[in-house]
Coordinates of N, CA and C in Angstrom, one line a residue:
M1187 N -31.6 14.8 -30.8 CA -31.0 14.5 -31.5 C -29.7 14.9 -31.6
K1188 N -29.3 15.2 -29.6 CA -28.2 15.7 -29.9 C -27.2 14.4 -29.2
I1189 N -27.9 13.4 -28.6 CA -27.1 11.7 -28.1 C -26.2 11.5 -29.7
V1190 N -27.0 11.9 -30.8 CA -25.8 10.9 -31.8 C -24.2 12.0 -31.8
P1191 N -24.5 12.8 -31.4 CA -23.1 13.8 -31.8 C -22.3 13.6 -30.7
V1192 N -22.7 12.9 -29.7 CA -22.3 13.1 -28.1 C -21.4 11.7 -28.1
A1193 N -22.4 10.6 -28.7 CA -22.1 8.8 -28.7 C -20.9 8.8 -30.0
I1194 N -21.2 9.7 -31.1 CA -19.7 9.7 -32.1 C -18.4 10.1 -31.9
A1195 N -18.8 11.2 -30.7 CA -17.5 12.0 -30.2 C -16.9 11.1 -28.8
S1196 N -18.2 10.7 -28.2 CA -17.5 9.0 -27.1 C -16.9 7.9 -28.2
A1197 N -17.1 7.6 -28.9 CA -16.4 6.5 -29.5 C -15.1 6.8 -30.1
L1198 N -15.2 7.9 -30.8 CA -13.8 8.2 -31.5 C -12.9 8.1 -30.3
A1199 N -13.4 9.3 -29.0 CA -12.2 9.5 -27.8 C -11.9 8.0 -27.7
G1200 N -12.5 6.8 -27.6 CA -12.3 5.8 -26.7 C -11.3 5.7 -27.9
A1201 N -11.5 4.9 -28.7 CA -10.6 5.2 -29.9 C -9.2 5.3 -30.0
L1202 N -9.4 6.6 -30.0 CA -7.9 7.4 -30.3 C -7.0 6.8 -28.4
V1203 N -7.7 6.5 -27.2 CA -7.5 6.2 -26.2 C -6.5 4.5 -26.4
V1204 N -7.4 4.0 -27.1 CA -7.1 2.8 -27.4 C -5.8 2.8 -28.2
V1205 N -5.6 3.3 -29.3 CA -4.2 3.2 -30.4 C -3.7 4.2 -29.6
A1206 N -3.5 4.8 -28.8 CA -2.5 5.6 -28.2 C -1.3 5.0 -27.1
C1207 N -2.6 4.0 -26.6 CA -1.9 2.9 -25.5 C -1.6 1.3 -26.0
S1208 N -1.8 1.5 -27.6 CA -1.7 0.0 -27.8 C 0.1 -0.4 -27.9
D1209 N -0.1 -1.4 -28.3 CA 1.6 -1.8 -28.4 C 2.3 -1.3 -29.7
D1210 N 1.1 -1.2 -30.7 CA 1.6 -0.7 -32.1 C 1.0 0.6 -32.4
S1211 N 1.0 0.9 -31.5 CA 0.5 3.0 -31.1 C 2.5 3.2 -31.4
P1212 N 2.6 4.3 -32.4 CA 3.7 5.2 -33.1 C 4.4 5.4 -32.6
G1213 N 4.2 6.0 -31.2 CA 5.0 7.0 -30.1 C 4.7 5.8 -28.3
D1214 N 5.8 4.9 -28.5 CA 5.3 4.9 -26.9 C 5.6 5.7 -25.9
A1215 N 4.7 5.9 -25.2 CA 5.4 6.6 -23.7 C 5.7 5.4 -22.9
D1216 N 7.2 5.3 -22.5 CA 7.6 4.7 -22.1 C 9.3 5.2 -21.4
A1217 N 9.3 4.4 -20.4 CA 10.0 5.4 -19.1 C 11.3 4.7 -20.5
A1218 N 11.9 4.1 -20.8 CA 12.7 3.5 -21.3 C 13.6 4.4 -22.5
V1219 N 12.5 4.5 -22.9 CA 12.9 5.3 -24.6 C 12.8 7.2 -24.5
C1220 N 12.4 7.4 -23.0 CA 12.4 8.9 -22.6 C 13.3 9.3 -21.8
D1221 N 13.2 10.6 -21.6 CA 14.2 10.8 -21.0 C 13.5 11.4 -19.1
C1222 N 13.0 10.2 -19.0 CA 12.3 10.7 -17.7 C 13.1 10.0 -16.6
P1223 N 12.5 10.2 -15.5 CA 13.7 10.4 -14.0 C 13.4 9.0 -13.5
A1224 N 14.3 8.1 -12.8 CA 14.3 6.5 -12.5 C 13.2 6.7 -11.8
A1225 N 12.6 5.8 -11.9 CA 11.4 4.9 -10.7 C 11.8 5.0 -9.5
E1226 N 11.0 5.1 -8.3 CA 11.4 4.6 -6.8 C 11.1 3.1 -6.9
P1227 N 12.3 2.2 -6.7 CA 12.2 1.2 -6.2 C 10.8 0.6 -5.5
P1228 N 11.0 -0.9 -5.4 CA 9.8 -1.4 -4.5 C 9.5 -1.1 -3.3
I1229 N 8.6 -1.3 -3.0 CA 8.3 -0.6 -1.2 C 8.3 -2.0 -0.5
T1230 N 9.3 -2.6 0.3 CA 9.7 -3.7 0.5 C 9.8 -4.0 2.3
T1231 N 9.4 -4.7 2.8 CA 9.1 -4.6 4.3 C 10.3 -4.0 5.0
G1232 N 11.3 -4.4 4.8 CA 12.9 -4.2 5.2 C 12.8 -2.0 5.3
R1233 N 12.2 -1.8 4.0 CA 12.4 -0.2 4.2 C 11.3 0.4 4.9
I1234 N 10.5 -0.3 5.9 CA 9.0 0.2 6.3 C 10.3 0.2 8.0
H1235 N 9.7 1.1 8.7 CA 10.1 1.8 10.3 C 9.8 2.4 10.7
V1236 N 9.4 1.6 11.9 CA 8.2 2.2 13.4 C 9.1 2.2 14.2
A1237 N 8.8 3.7 14.4 CA 9.5 4.3 15.3 C 8.0 4.8 16.5
T1238 N 8.8 5.0 18.0 CA 7.9 4.6 19.0 C 8.6 6.1 20.3
D1239 N 7.6 6.5 20.6 CA 8.2 7.1 22.2 C 6.9 6.6 23.2
T1240 N 7.4 6.3 24.3 CA 5.9 6.6 25.0 C 6.7 7.3 26.6
N1241 N 5.3 7.2 27.1 CA 5.9 8.0 28.3 C 4.4 8.0 29.2
T1242 N 4.4 8.3 30.2 CA 3.3 8.2 32.0 C 3.3 9.3 32.1
I1243 N 1.8 9.3 31.8 CA 0.8 10.7 32.3 C 0.6 10.4 34.1
A1244 N 1.2 11.5 35.3 CA 0.5 11.1 36.2 C -0.8 11.9 36.0
P1245 N -1.9 11.8 37.1 CA -3.1 11.9 37.4 C -2.8 13.5 37.8
N1246 N -4.1 13.8 37.0 CA -4.6 15.2 36.9 C -3.3 16.1 36.3
A1247 N -3.2 15.2 34.9 CA -2.1 16.0 35.1 C -1.5 15.7 33.1
G1248 N -0.9 16.5 32.1 CA -0.8 16.7 30.8 C 0.4 16.2 30.1
D1249 N 0.7 15.8 29.4 CA 1.7 15.8 28.8 C 2.0 15.4 27.2
N1250 N 3.1 15.1 26.9 CA 3.2 14.4 25.3 C 4.0 13.2 25.0
A1251 N 3.9 13.0 23.5 CA 4.6 11.5 23.2 C 5.0 12.2 22.2
L1252 N 6.7 12.0 21.3 CA 6.7 12.2 19.8 C 8.0 10.9 19.5
A1253 N 7.2 10.3 18.4 CA 7.9 9.8 17.8 C 8.4 10.3 16.8
Q1254 N 10.1 9.9 16.6 CA 10.8 10.6 15.0 C 11.0 9.4 14.4
C1255 N 11.2 9.9 13.1 CA 11.3 9.1 11.9 C 13.1 9.5 12.0
Q1256 N 14.2 8.4 11.7 CA 15.1 8.5 11.5 C 15.7 9.8 10.3
T1257 N 16.9 9.9 10.3 CA 17.1 11.1 9.7 C 17.2 10.3 7.7
N1258 N 16.8 11.4 7.2 CA 16.1 11.0 5.7 C 15.2 9.9 5.7
E1259 N 14.7 9.7 6.7 CA 13.4 8.6 6.2 C 12.0 9.8 6.0
V1260 N 11.4 9.3 5.4 CA 9.8 9.5 5.1 C 8.8 9.4 5.8
L1261 N 7.9 10.0 6.9 CA 6.5 10.0 7.1 C 5.9 9.1 6.6
L1262 N 5.1 8.2 6.8 CA 4.2 7.6 6.0 C 2.9 8.1 6.8
S1263 N 2.3 7.7 8.2 CA 1.5 7.7 8.9 C 1.4 7.9 10.3
G1264 N 0.9 8.1 11.5 CA 1.4 8.1 12.6 C 0.0 7.9 13.5
G1265 N 0.1 7.9 14.6 CA -0.9 7.6 15.4 C -0.7 7.5 17.3
C1266 N -1.9 7.2 17.9 CA -1.5 7.4 19.5 C -2.5 6.4 19.9
E1267 N -1.3 5.7 21.2 CA -2.1 4.6 21.6 C -2.3 5.0 23.4
I1268 N -2.6 4.3 23.8 CA -2.9 4.4 25.6 C -2.6 2.6 25.7
T1269 N -1.4 2.5 26.6 CA -1.2 1.2 26.4 C -0.9 0.5 28.1
L1270 N -1.2 1.6 28.7 CA -1.6 0.9 30.3 C -2.6 2.2 31.0
D1271 N -3.5 1.6 30.9 CA -4.6 2.7 31.9 C -5.0 2.7 33.1
N1272 N -4.2 3.3 33.9 CA -4.8 3.0 35.3 C -5.6 4.1 36.0
S1273 N -5.9 5.3 34.7 CA -6.8 6.2 34.9 C -8.4 5.9 35.2
A1274 N -9.1 4.9 35.2 CA -10.2 4.9 35.3 C -11.1 5.0 34.2
G1275 N -10.3 4.8 32.8 CA -10.5 5.7 31.6 C -10.7 7.4 31.8
K1276 N -10.1 8.1 32.2 CA -10.2 9.6 31.9 C -9.3 9.9 31.1
M1277 N -8.7 8.9 30.8 CA -7.4 9.5 29.8 C -8.2 10.6 28.2
V1278 N -7.5 11.5 28.0 CA -8.0 12.5 27.1 C -7.1 12.7 25.9
L1279 N -7.2 12.2 24.7 CA -6.0 12.7 23.9 C -6.6 14.5 23.1
V1280 N -5.7 15.1 23.4 CA -5.7 16.7 23.2 C -5.2 16.8 22.0
Q1281 N -4.5 16.1 21.2 CA -3.9 16.4 20.3 C -3.5 15.5 19.5
S1282 N -2.9 15.2 18.3 CA -2.3 14.3 17.6 C -2.5 14.6 15.8
Y1283 N -0.8 14.8 15.4 CA -0.8 15.2 14.5 C 0.8 15.1 13.8
P1284 N 1.0 15.2 12.6 CA 2.2 15.2 12.0 C 3.5 16.3 12.6
Y1285 N 4.7 16.0 12.7 CA 5.7 16.9 13.8 C 6.5 17.2 12.8
T1286 N 6.8 18.6 12.8 CA 7.8 19.3 11.2 C 8.7 19.7 12.6
V1287 N 10.0 19.4 12.4 CA 11.0 20.3 13.1 C 11.3 21.8 12.3
V1288 N 11.4 22.3 13.6 CA 11.4 24.0 12.3 C 12.8 24.1 11.5
G1289 N 12.4 24.6 10.6 CA 13.4 25.0 10.0 C 13.4 23.7 8.5
A1290 N 12.2 22.1 9.2 CA 12.6 21.8 7.9 C 11.0 21.7 6.9
T1291 N 11.0 20.8 5.6 CA 9.9 21.2 5.2 C 8.9 20.2 5.2
T1292 N 9.3 19.2 5.5 CA 8.1 17.7 5.7 C 8.0 17.4 7.1
P1293 N 7.0 16.6 7.3 CA 6.9 16.4 8.9 C 8.0 15.0 8.5
Q1294 N 8.7 14.6 9.9 CA 9.6 13.7 10.2 C 9.1 12.9 11.5
G1295 N 8.4 13.0 12.1 CA 7.4 12.6 13.0 C 6.1 12.5 13.1
W1296 N 5.9 11.9 14.5 CA 3.9 11.9 14.7 C 4.0 12.3 16.1
Y1297 N 3.1 13.4 16.8 CA 3.0 13.9 18.2 C 1.7 13.6 18.6
C1298 N 1.7 13.6 20.1 CA 0.6 13.2 20.8 C 0.8 14.0 22.2
T1299 N -0.4 14.7 22.6 CA -0.8 15.3 23.5 C -2.1 14.9 24.6
W1300 N -1.6 14.1 25.6 CA -2.5 13.9 26.4 C -2.9 14.5 27.4
R1301 N -4.2 14.1 28.0 CA -4.3 14.7 29.7 C -5.1 13.7 30.5
N1302 N -4.7 13.9 31.5 CA -4.7 12.5 32.3 C -6.1 13.8 33.6
D1303 N -7.4 13.0 33.7 CA -8.1 13.9 34.3 C -8.4 13.0 35.3
A1304 N -7.9 11.8 35.7 CA -7.8 10.8 36.9 C -7.7 11.8 38.2
G1305 N -7.9 11.5 38.9 CA -7.3 11.7 40.4 C -6.7 10.4 41.2
S1306 N -6.9 9.4 40.4 CA -6.4 7.9 41.1 C -4.9 8.4 40.0
G1307 N -5.3 7.4 39.1 CA -3.8 6.8 38.5 C -3.2 7.3 37.3
P1308 N -1.9 6.9 37.5 CA -1.3 7.3 35.8 C -1.5 6.2 35.0
A1309 N -1.3 6.8 33.2 CA -1.3 6.1 32.4 C -0.3 6.1 31.5
D1310 N 0.1 5.0 30.9 CA 1.4 5.3 29.6 C 0.4 5.3 28.4
V1311 N 1.3 5.9 27.8 CA 0.7 6.2 26.5 C 2.0 6.3 25.2
R1312 N 1.6 6.2 24.1 CA 2.7 6.0 23.0 C 2.3 6.6 21.5
A1313 N 3.4 7.5 21.2 CA 3.4 8.0 19.8 C 4.1 7.4 18.7
I1314 N 3.4 6.7 17.6 CA 3.6 5.8 17.1 C 4.0 6.4 15.5
A1315 N 4.9 6.5 14.9 CA 5.5 7.2 13.4 C 5.7 6.0 12.4
T1316 N 5.4 5.5 11.6 CA 5.4 4.8 10.4 C 6.3 5.1 9.3
C1317 N 7.7 5.3 9.0 CA 8.1 5.8 8.2 C 9.0 5.0 7.4
L1318 N 9.0 5.7 6.2 CA 10.2 5.1 4.9 C 11.3 5.5 5.0
A1319 N 12.3 4.3 4.9 CA 13.6 3.9 4.6 C 14.0 4.3 3.4
P1320 N 15.4 5.6 2.7 CA 15.4 5.7 1.2 C 16.3 4.3 1.0
A1321 N 16.0 4.2 -0.5 CA 15.7 3.0 -1.2 C 17.6 2.7 -1.2
Q1322 N 18.2 1.3 -1.2 CA 19.8 1.3 -1.0 C 20.6 1.1 -2.7

């Protein structure tokens, strides 16, 4: 018989949510009537910026690529890719992570470290950072 009190409590909680969120509620929680900070403007394609950095990794060597956002942009995501592989498929992605400049509190770019284990050809690699520019 414990089901009946739980069902009644659930029904009352549901009714409370409906009343509180309806248009006829006594105190609407609306940004227009509260002392709330302004909302972020819509994200449009013009605010998205893709930064890249390319590098050539010699055979039997390692190196990196660092794609950085512009000043005041926010890093959204990033990645690493091989753009031209003459290494006979012997490229190793050693590290891939958001990069934070010393003294900064948030990442500003994407860092990739590669190793070319081939004894013959080089490979071209790229770091990619997807950034959000501030609203105008």
